[in-house]
Coordinates of C-alpha atoms in Angstrom, one line a residue:
M4 CA 144.9 94.6 125.4
R5 CA 141.4 94.0 124.0
R6 CA 139.8 95.3 127.2
I7 CA 141.9 98.5 127.0
R8 CA 140.9 99.0 123.3
W9 CA 137.2 98.4 124.2
A10 CA 137.3 100.9 127.1
M11 CA 138.9 103.5 124.8
V12 CA 136.1 103.0 122.2
I13 CA 133.4 103.5 124.9
F14 CA 135.2 106.6 126.3
F15 CA 135.5 108.1 122.8
L16 CA 131.8 107.5 122.0
L17 CA 130.4 108.8 125.2
T18 CA 132.6 111.9 125.4
S19 CA 132.0 112.9 121.7
G20 CA 128.3 112.1 121.7
I21 CA 128.7 109.8 118.7
V22 CA 126.8 106.7 119.8
P23 CA 124.4 104.8 117.5
K24 CA 120.8 105.5 118.0
V25 CA 119.8 101.8 118.1
F26 CA 122.6 99.4 119.1
S27 CA 122.6 96.3 121.2
Q28 CA 126.0 94.6 121.6
D29 CA 126.3 91.2 123.4
L30 CA 129.6 91.5 125.3
E31 CA 130.1 87.8 125.0
T32 CA 130.7 88.2 121.3
I33 CA 132.5 91.5 121.3
T34 CA 135.9 89.9 120.6
E35 CA 134.6 88.4 117.4
E36 CA 133.9 91.8 115.8
K37 CA 136.5 93.7 113.7
P38 CA 138.1 96.7 115.5
V39 CA 137.5 99.2 112.7
E40 CA 135.5 99.1 109.4
I41 CA 134.5 101.9 107.0
S42 CA 131.8 101.7 104.3
G43 CA 129.3 103.9 102.6
T44 CA 128.8 106.0 99.5
F45 CA 129.9 109.3 98.0
S46 CA 127.9 111.0 95.2
A47 CA 128.5 114.0 93.0
F48 CA 125.6 115.4 90.9
G49 CA 125.2 118.3 88.5
S50 CA 121.8 119.6 87.4
Y51 CA 120.6 121.8 84.5
Y52 CA 117.2 123.4 84.7
D53 CA 115.1 125.5 82.3
V54 CA 111.5 126.7 82.3
D55 CA 109.3 128.6 79.8
G56 CA 106.0 130.3 80.8
I57 CA 106.5 130.8 84.5
A58 CA 109.1 132.3 86.8
P59 CA 112.0 129.8 87.4
R60 CA 111.5 127.6 90.5
R61 CA 115.2 127.0 90.9
K62 CA 118.6 128.0 89.6
D63 CA 119.5 127.1 86.0
F64 CA 122.6 125.2 87.1
S65 CA 123.3 123.6 90.4
W66 CA 125.6 121.0 91.8
Y67 CA 126.0 119.1 95.0
F68 CA 128.3 116.5 96.6
T69 CA 127.0 114.1 99.2
G70 CA 128.6 111.4 101.3
N71 CA 127.2 108.8 103.7
P72 CA 130.1 107.1 105.3
I73 CA 129.6 104.6 108.1
L74 CA 132.3 104.0 110.7
K75 CA 132.0 100.7 112.5
L76 CA 134.0 100.2 115.8
Y77 CA 133.7 96.7 117.2
G78 CA 130.4 96.2 115.6
I79 CA 129.0 99.7 116.6
E80 CA 127.8 101.5 113.5
I81 CA 128.3 105.3 113.5
P82 CA 126.6 106.9 110.4
F83 CA 127.6 110.3 109.1
S84 CA 126.3 112.6 106.5
L85 CA 128.2 115.1 104.3
T86 CA 126.7 117.7 102.0
V87 CA 128.5 120.3 99.9
S88 CA 126.8 122.5 97.3
E89 CA 126.7 126.0 96.0
Q90 CA 124.1 126.8 98.6
E91 CA 125.0 124.6 101.6
R92 CA 128.0 123.3 103.5
S93 CA 127.4 120.8 106.2
F94 CA 128.9 117.9 108.0
R95 CA 126.8 116.1 110.5
Q96 CA 125.6 112.9 112.0
P97 CA 122.1 112.3 110.6
F98 CA 121.0 110.7 113.9
N99 CA 121.6 113.3 116.6
Q100 CA 120.2 110.9 119.3
F101 CA 122.4 107.9 120.1
C102 CA 122.4 105.0 122.4
I103 CA 124.7 102.1 123.3
S104 CA 123.1 99.0 124.9
P105 CA 125.7 96.4 125.9
S106 CA 124.3 93.2 127.3
Y107 CA 125.6 90.2 129.2
K108 CA 123.4 87.1 129.7
W109 CA 120.2 88.5 131.5
A110 CA 121.6 92.0 132.1
K111 CA 121.4 94.9 129.6
A112 CA 122.5 98.5 130.1
H113 CA 121.4 101.6 128.1
L114 CA 123.8 104.6 127.8
G115 CA 122.9 107.7 126.0
Y116 CA 119.5 108.4 124.3
T117 CA 117.0 105.7 125.0
N118 CA 113.4 105.3 124.0
L119 CA 112.2 102.2 125.9
T120 CA 108.5 101.2 126.0
W121 CA 107.3 99.5 129.2
S122 CA 103.6 100.1 128.9
P123 CA 101.3 102.3 126.7
F124 CA 100.3 104.6 129.5
T125 CA 103.5 105.0 131.6
W126 CA 106.9 104.9 129.9
A127 CA 105.9 104.6 126.2
G128 CA 108.7 105.5 123.9
Q129 CA 109.7 108.8 125.5
T130 CA 113.3 109.6 124.6
A131 CA 115.6 110.2 127.5
M132 CA 119.3 111.2 127.6
G133 CA 120.7 109.3 130.5
V134 CA 121.3 105.8 131.8
G135 CA 119.1 102.7 132.2
V136 CA 119.3 99.1 133.1
E137 CA 117.1 96.0 132.5
L138 CA 117.6 92.8 134.5
N139 CA 115.8 89.6 133.7
P140 CA 117.2 86.8 136.0
G141 CA 114.9 83.8 135.4
K142 CA 111.4 85.1 135.4
F143 CA 112.1 88.2 137.4
R144 CA 111.8 91.5 135.5
F145 CA 113.6 94.6 136.8
G146 CA 114.2 97.9 135.1
A147 CA 115.4 101.4 136.0
L148 CA 115.9 104.6 134.0
Y149 CA 117.0 108.1 134.7
G150 CA 117.7 110.9 132.2
R151 CA 116.8 114.2 130.6
L152 CA 113.5 114.2 128.8
N153 CA 113.6 117.7 127.3
R154 CA 116.5 120.1 127.0
A155 CA 116.1 123.7 128.0
V156 CA 115.1 126.0 125.1
E157 CA 115.8 129.7 125.5
E158 CA 113.4 132.3 124.0
D159 CA 114.9 133.9 120.8
L160 CA 113.0 136.9 119.5
T161 CA 115.5 137.4 116.7
S162 CA 114.9 134.0 115.1
P163 CA 112.9 134.0 111.8
E164 CA 111.3 130.8 112.9
A165 CA 109.0 130.5 115.8
I166 CA 110.8 128.9 118.8
T167 CA 108.8 127.8 121.9
P168 CA 110.9 128.2 125.0
A169 CA 110.9 125.3 127.5
Y170 CA 112.4 124.3 130.8
K171 CA 114.8 121.4 131.1
R172 CA 112.8 118.3 132.1
T173 CA 114.2 115.2 133.9
G174 CA 112.6 112.0 134.9
Y175 CA 113.1 108.5 136.2
A176 CA 111.2 105.3 136.0
M177 CA 111.3 101.9 137.7
K178 CA 109.8 98.6 136.7
V179 CA 109.3 95.4 138.8
G180 CA 107.7 92.3 137.4
Y181 CA 107.5 88.6 137.1
G182 CA 107.0 86.2 134.1
T183 CA 108.0 85.8 130.5
E184 CA 107.5 88.0 127.4
T185 CA 104.2 86.2 126.7
S186 CA 102.9 85.9 130.2
H187 CA 103.9 88.5 132.9
V188 CA 102.8 91.2 135.3
D189 CA 104.8 94.5 135.6
L190 CA 104.5 97.3 138.1
I191 CA 105.8 100.6 136.8
L192 CA 106.4 104.0 138.4
L193 CA 107.7 107.1 136.9
K194 CA 108.3 110.7 138.0
G195 CA 109.2 113.7 135.9
Q196 CA 109.6 117.4 136.6
D197 CA 110.8 120.7 135.0
D198 CA 113.7 122.7 136.3
E199 CA 112.6 126.3 136.8
N200 CA 116.3 127.4 137.0
S201 CA 117.3 125.9 133.6
L202 CA 116.6 129.1 131.6
N203 CA 119.1 132.0 131.6
T204 CA 116.4 134.6 130.8
V205 CA 112.7 134.8 131.7
P206 CA 110.6 134.5 128.5
T207 CA 108.7 137.7 127.8
Q208 CA 106.5 136.7 124.8
T209 CA 105.6 133.2 125.8
E210 CA 104.2 131.9 129.1
V211 CA 106.3 128.9 130.2
L212 CA 105.0 126.8 133.1
A213 CA 107.0 124.3 135.1
A214 CA 105.2 121.0 135.5
E215 CA 105.6 117.9 137.7
N216 CA 104.1 114.4 137.1
I217 CA 103.9 111.0 138.9
V218 CA 102.4 108.0 137.1
A219 CA 101.9 104.5 138.5
G220 CA 100.7 101.6 136.3
I221 CA 100.3 97.9 135.8
S222 CA 101.0 96.2 132.5
S223 CA 100.2 92.5 132.0
K224 CA 100.1 89.8 129.4
M225 CA 98.4 86.5 130.2
K226 CA 98.6 83.3 128.2
F227 CA 96.1 80.9 129.7
T228 CA 96.4 78.3 126.9
D229 CA 97.8 78.0 123.4
H230 CA 94.6 79.7 122.2
L231 CA 93.4 82.1 124.9
F232 CA 95.2 85.4 125.8
W233 CA 94.4 88.4 128.0
D234 CA 96.3 91.7 128.0
F235 CA 95.6 94.7 130.2
D236 CA 97.2 98.0 131.1
V237 CA 96.0 100.4 133.8
A238 CA 97.6 103.7 134.9
S239 CA 96.9 106.6 137.2
S240 CA 98.5 110.0 136.7
V241 CA 98.8 113.0 138.9
Y242 CA 99.9 116.0 136.8
T243 CA 100.7 119.5 138.1
R244 CA 100.7 121.9 135.2
D245 CA 102.2 124.8 137.1
V246 CA 104.2 124.3 140.3
N247 CA 103.8 128.0 141.1
A248 CA 100.0 128.0 140.9
A249 CA 97.9 128.9 143.9
D250 CA 97.6 126.4 146.7
F251 CA 94.3 124.8 147.6
A252 CA 92.2 126.4 150.3
T253 CA 92.5 124.9 153.7
D254 CA 88.9 123.5 153.6
D255 CA 89.2 122.2 150.1
N256 CA 88.9 118.4 150.2
S257 CA 90.1 117.7 146.6
P258 CA 91.2 114.0 146.4
V259 CA 94.4 115.1 144.7
K260 CA 95.7 116.6 148.0
K261 CA 96.5 113.1 149.2
F262 CA 99.7 113.2 147.1
E263 CA 101.1 116.4 148.7
S264 CA 103.8 114.3 150.5
I265 CA 105.4 113.1 147.3
M266 CA 105.1 116.0 144.8
E267 CA 104.0 119.6 144.4
I268 CA 100.2 119.8 144.6
N269 CA 98.1 122.9 144.0
T270 CA 95.1 124.2 142.1
S271 CA 96.6 123.2 138.7
S272 CA 97.0 119.6 139.8
Q273 CA 94.8 116.9 138.1
W274 CA 94.3 113.2 138.8
Y275 CA 93.2 111.0 135.9
N276 CA 93.3 107.3 134.9
A277 CA 93.6 105.3 131.8
Y278 CA 92.7 101.6 131.1
Q279 CA 92.8 99.2 128.2
T280 CA 92.3 95.5 128.0
E281 CA 92.1 92.9 125.2
V282 CA 90.9 89.3 125.2
R283 CA 91.6 87.1 122.2
Y284 CA 91.0 83.5 121.2
E285 CA 93.0 82.1 118.3
E286 CA 92.5 78.9 116.3
K287 CA 94.0 77.9 112.9
T288 CA 90.8 78.7 111.1
Y289 CA 89.5 81.7 113.1
K290 CA 90.3 84.4 115.6
I291 CA 88.2 86.7 117.7
K292 CA 89.4 89.7 119.6
A293 CA 87.6 92.0 122.0
K294 CA 89.1 95.4 123.1
Y295 CA 88.1 98.0 125.6
R296 CA 90.0 101.3 126.1
R297 CA 89.2 104.3 128.3
V298 CA 91.4 107.4 128.7
E299 CA 90.0 110.1 130.9
P300 CA 90.2 113.8 129.9
D301 CA 93.6 115.4 130.1
F302 CA 95.4 112.2 131.2
Q303 CA 99.1 112.8 130.7
S304 CA 102.4 111.1 131.3
M305 CA 105.8 112.6 130.9
G306 CA 106.9 109.2 129.7
A307 CA 104.8 109.3 126.6
Y308 CA 104.4 111.8 123.7
Y309 CA 100.7 111.8 123.0
F310 CA 97.4 110.3 124.0
Q311 CA 93.9 110.7 122.6
T312 CA 92.1 111.6 125.8
D313 CA 88.5 111.8 126.8
V314 CA 87.6 108.8 124.8
E315 CA 86.1 105.3 125.4
N316 CA 86.3 102.6 122.8
I317 CA 84.7 99.1 122.6
T318 CA 85.8 97.0 119.7
L319 CA 85.1 93.4 118.5
E320 CA 87.4 92.0 115.8
P321 CA 86.5 88.5 114.4
S322 CA 88.5 86.9 111.6
V323 CA 88.1 83.6 109.7
Y324 CA 90.5 81.7 107.4
L325 CA 89.0 79.2 105.0
L326 CA 89.9 77.0 102.1
K327 CA 93.4 76.3 103.5
N328 CA 94.0 80.0 104.1
K329 CA 93.2 80.9 100.5
L330 CA 90.2 82.9 101.8
K331 CA 90.8 85.4 104.6
I332 CA 87.9 87.4 106.0
T333 CA 88.7 90.1 108.6
S334 CA 86.3 92.4 110.3
S335 CA 85.9 95.0 113.0
V336 CA 83.0 96.7 114.7
G337 CA 83.1 99.2 117.5
R338 CA 81.6 102.2 119.3
Q339 CA 83.3 105.3 120.6
R340 CA 82.2 108.2 122.8
D341 CA 83.7 111.2 124.5
N342 CA 82.6 113.5 127.3
L343 CA 83.5 110.9 129.9
M344 CA 83.3 113.3 132.8
D345 CA 80.1 115.0 131.6
K346 CA 81.9 118.4 131.4
K347 CA 81.5 119.1 127.7
S348 CA 78.7 121.0 126.0
Y349 CA 78.0 118.1 123.7
T350 CA 78.7 114.3 123.6
T351 CA 79.9 112.8 120.3
K352 CA 79.2 109.1 119.7
R353 CA 80.7 107.2 116.8
F354 CA 80.2 103.8 115.2
I355 CA 83.0 102.2 113.2
G356 CA 82.7 99.0 111.2
N357 CA 84.7 97.4 108.4
V358 CA 85.1 94.1 106.7
G359 CA 87.8 92.9 104.4
L360 CA 88.2 89.9 102.1
D361 CA 91.3 88.4 100.4
W362 CA 90.6 85.4 98.2
T363 CA 93.3 83.6 96.2
I364 CA 91.0 81.6 94.0
S365 CA 93.9 80.1 91.9
Q366 CA 97.5 80.8 91.1
K367 CA 96.3 83.1 88.3
F368 CA 93.3 84.8 89.8
G369 CA 92.4 86.4 93.1
F370 CA 90.8 89.6 94.5
N371 CA 90.6 91.8 97.5
A372 CA 87.5 93.7 98.7
M373 CA 86.9 96.0 101.6
Y374 CA 84.0 98.0 103.0
A375 CA 84.2 100.5 105.9
N376 CA 81.5 102.5 107.6
F377 CA 82.2 105.4 109.9
S378 CA 79.3 107.4 111.4
G379 CA 79.1 110.0 114.1
E380 CA 76.3 111.9 116.0
Q381 CA 76.4 114.8 118.3
G382 CA 74.3 114.3 121.4
K383 CA 73.4 116.0 124.7
G384 CA 76.0 117.1 127.1
L385 CA 75.8 120.1 129.3
K386 CA 73.7 121.6 126.5
I387 CA 71.2 120.3 124.0
P388 CA 72.5 120.4 120.4
N389 CA 70.9 123.0 118.0
Q390 CA 69.1 120.9 115.3
A391 CA 70.1 123.5 112.7
T392 CA 73.9 122.7 113.2
Q393 CA 73.9 119.3 114.9
Q394 CA 76.5 116.9 113.5
S395 CA 75.1 113.7 112.2
Y396 CA 76.8 111.9 109.3
V397 CA 77.8 108.6 107.7
S398 CA 81.1 108.2 105.8
Q399 CA 81.5 105.0 103.7
N400 CA 84.4 103.6 101.7
M401 CA 84.3 100.6 99.4
V402 CA 87.2 98.9 97.4
V403 CA 87.2 96.0 95.0
M404 CA 90.5 94.9 93.5
P405 CA 90.7 91.8 91.3
R406 CA 94.2 90.6 90.1
L407 CA 95.5 88.3 87.4
T408 CA 99.0 86.8 87.4
F409 CA 100.5 84.7 84.6
V410 CA 103.9 83.1 85.0
K411 CA 105.3 81.5 81.8
E412 CA 108.7 80.3 80.8
K413 CA 109.3 83.3 78.5
L414 CA 106.8 85.9 79.7
T415 CA 105.5 86.9 83.1
H416 CA 102.6 89.4 83.3
F417 CA 100.2 90.6 85.9
H418 CA 97.2 92.9 85.9
T419 CA 95.3 94.7 88.6
L420 CA 92.1 96.7 88.6
M421 CA 91.1 98.9 91.5
L422 CA 87.6 100.2 91.9
N423 CA 87.1 102.6 94.8
K424 CA 84.1 104.6 96.0
Q425 CA 84.0 107.0 98.9
W426 CA 81.0 109.0 100.0
M427 CA 79.8 111.0 102.9
T428 CA 76.1 111.4 103.8
D429 CA 75.0 114.3 106.1
K430 CA 71.8 113.4 108.0
N431 CA 71.3 117.1 108.9
P432 CA 69.5 118.7 105.9
N433 CA 70.6 122.1 107.0
T434 CA 74.3 121.4 106.5
A435 CA 74.2 118.6 103.8
N436 CA 74.9 120.9 100.9
L437 CA 78.2 122.0 102.5
T438 CA 79.5 118.6 103.6
E439 CA 78.3 115.8 101.3
Y440 CA 80.6 114.5 98.6
Q441 CA 81.4 111.5 96.5
V442 CA 84.7 110.3 95.1
D443 CA 84.9 107.5 92.4
N444 CA 88.3 106.1 91.4
L445 CA 89.3 103.5 88.8
N446 CA 92.9 102.4 88.4
Y447 CA 94.1 99.8 86.0
N448 CA 97.7 98.5 85.8
S449 CA 99.4 95.9 83.6
N450 CA 103.0 94.8 83.6
F451 CA 104.8 92.5 81.2
V452 CA 108.3 91.1 81.9
F453 CA 110.2 89.1 79.3
N454 CA 112.1 86.7 81.5
K455 CA 115.1 86.1 79.4
S456 CA 116.0 89.6 78.4
G457 CA 114.6 91.4 81.4
F458 CA 112.6 93.8 79.2
M459 CA 109.6 95.3 81.1
V460 CA 106.7 97.3 79.8
G461 CA 103.8 98.6 81.9
V462 CA 100.7 100.5 81.1
N463 CA 98.2 102.2 83.5
Y464 CA 95.0 104.1 83.4
L465 CA 93.5 106.4 86.0
L466 CA 90.0 107.9 86.3
S467 CA 89.1 110.0 89.3
I468 CA 85.9 111.9 89.8
F469 CA 85.1 114.2 92.8
N470 CA 81.5 115.4 93.1
S471 CA 80.1 117.9 95.6
D472 CA 77.5 120.7 95.5
A473 CA 80.4 123.2 95.1
N474 CA 82.1 121.6 92.1
T475 CA 83.0 118.5 90.1
N476 CA 86.6 117.7 89.4
R477 CA 87.5 114.9 86.9
L478 CA 91.0 113.5 86.2
N479 CA 91.7 111.2 83.2
G480 CA 95.2 109.8 82.9
V481 CA 97.3 107.2 81.0
G482 CA 100.8 106.1 81.6
L483 CA 103.6 104.0 80.0
N484 CA 106.7 102.6 81.7
V485 CA 109.5 100.8 79.9
A486 CA 112.7 99.4 81.3
K487 CA 115.5 97.3 79.9
P488 CA 118.8 96.0 81.4
F489 CA 122.0 95.8 79.3
F490 CA 125.5 94.3 79.6
E491 CA 124.6 91.7 82.2
N492 CA 122.6 94.2 84.2
K493 CA 125.4 96.7 84.5
M494 CA 123.3 99.3 82.7
N495 CA 119.6 99.9 83.2
L496 CA 117.5 102.2 80.9
S497 CA 114.0 103.3 81.8
L498 CA 111.4 105.5 80.3
S499 CA 108.2 106.8 82.1
A500 CA 105.6 108.9 80.4
N501 CA 102.2 110.0 81.8
G502 CA 99.5 112.2 80.4
T503 CA 96.6 113.6 82.5
Q504 CA 93.5 115.6 81.4
Q505 CA 91.7 117.6 84.1
K506 CA 88.2 119.0 83.8
L507 CA 86.5 121.3 86.3
N508 CA 82.7 121.4 86.3
G509 CA 82.6 119.7 82.8
E510 CA 85.0 122.3 81.2
P511 CA 88.6 121.5 80.2
F512 CA 91.0 122.9 82.8
A513 CA 94.5 121.6 82.0
D514 CA 96.4 119.0 80.0
I515 CA 99.6 117.7 81.7
I516 CA 102.4 115.6 80.2
N517 CA 105.3 114.3 82.3
V518 CA 108.2 112.3 80.8
T519 CA 111.2 110.9 82.6
L520 CA 114.2 109.1 81.0
Q521 CA 116.9 107.6 83.2
N522 CA 120.0 105.6 82.5
T523 CA 122.2 104.0 85.3
Y524 CA 125.5 102.4 84.5
N525 CA 127.6 100.4 87.1
L526 CA 131.1 100.3 85.8
N527 CA 132.0 97.9 88.6
Q528 CA 131.1 97.3 92.2
H529 CA 132.5 100.7 93.2
H530 CA 131.8 103.1 90.4
G531 CA 128.4 104.1 89.0
L532 CA 127.0 106.8 86.6
T533 CA 123.4 108.2 86.4
L534 CA 121.9 110.3 83.7
R535 CA 118.3 111.5 84.2
G536 CA 116.1 113.9 82.2
T537 CA 112.6 115.1 83.0
Y538 CA 110.1 117.1 81.0
L539 CA 106.9 118.6 82.2
D540 CA 104.3 120.2 79.8
N541 CA 101.4 122.0 81.5
K542 CA 98.8 123.4 79.1
A543 CA 96.0 125.5 80.7
K544 CA 92.6 125.3 79.0
N545 CA 91.0 128.3 80.5
G546 CA 91.8 131.9 81.5
T547 CA 92.6 131.2 85.1
G548 CA 95.4 128.7 84.5
V549 CA 99.0 129.1 83.4
S550 CA 100.8 127.2 80.6
F551 CA 104.4 126.3 81.0
N552 CA 107.2 123.9 80.0
E553 CA 109.8 122.7 82.4
Y554 CA 113.1 120.7 81.8
N555 CA 115.6 119.2 84.1
I556 CA 118.8 117.1 83.3
D557 CA 120.8 115.5 86.1
L558 CA 124.2 113.8 85.7
G559 CA 125.8 112.0 88.6
Y560 CA 128.6 109.8 89.8
T561 CA 128.5 107.4 92.8
Y562 CA 131.4 105.7 94.5
T563 CA 130.6 102.8 96.8
F564 CA 133.2 101.5 99.3

């Protein structure tokens, strides 16, 4: 009887399309789950709005009803979303991509929408609607996946929103490997292609090209000792952007022609590679990591969404942990360049370096500090850069953040101060007046909590100054936050008030006051009430600004089941 019920559940989920996005159920424990459970929340809110000084930004009165029930069938969670208001009526599942992944011992299946990641350059999180299986008997690692990568999208010239038509795309991938999660080698192959016959009409306003792709890769993790590790990934991709493009001439000896027997090859076909490797050595008191990454121009895989291409990175990341891990110092330094195939007009080289420090000096005092440097320079490619417009800059960022924490029997309070400075220096005097800037920020926060009553009060101060040749913008703001629970935490009352003064080029520009008062009351574990009021006062200080007052009151009820 239990097998029949379980089969009916699977049939219902697969035929209705209601299968959880992320779910893995061990079939050995399926009989321990309850057949049916329902939980979630329903909320009803009414809102009053008024504004003086500007045109209303919303209706003066609005209401809405929302529900987020969760149906659970044998441990499978199926979330829904319900919204009803004077402007909207909808009932939907918030996750429109679902998957069920039953497993038994070393075997796991994937049914529905899956987004597996086998390596960064082959199958890397691409969502596929289909079926898959992963088998790990002992140290052997097998995987197979087939499904639809993209649905067909018809051209719609009547839609107010831009819709890009696309062919239906399907693909499959296979993985064969040996080892464990910490030490293994996997061979991966995938193929994807577009279906030219998947559109009912030929797009007239947008050119749509049918593509085909084959990618082969190796992904490996090696653990030589408890301290020494080596990871590497390599991949080679042949990508035909338009299967209907012109064929190669008979005497064309392009190396990509060697793949003609396994896929469509023509003048739109490209063959590129991608590599990355990482070596790291870890001890209790220090760690050092070296990385290398190279992705050739236009490298693509239908099993991944996006790559930064035409880039080569070399990075060294040392870290040290001192004083029984109370002092942590992390750092990174690296170089980056593009124009790997020497086909661009210019080559851009970048230097990236940063160092961070976290020091817990005592239970009461500690601080964080960080410095980052990012510089770039445009160099020779097919052309020599024009000195009048050549890019050459240094961007720097520095943060210092001390903190104080006091934990007493009656009172707990903590204080943080953040000092931040960012600036960009343009080494080209011809463009410096257009690009150079400096930003200085100071942010102070204090919070006091009375342990017995739960009363909390917090104050904050913000100063932000932006300077450039074009203008100077200065923000000065203070804030107060107060909160207090009542009736054994059944009711919580909070008040937040913030005031900000803005100056532009030394002249007053605007004064802004924002106040929010909120009260939540839980009658019991199922019923709750919320009352929230907000007030915004914006006073312009010059002729270009607009002064206005804005009010909003919300009253809501929530039922939890």
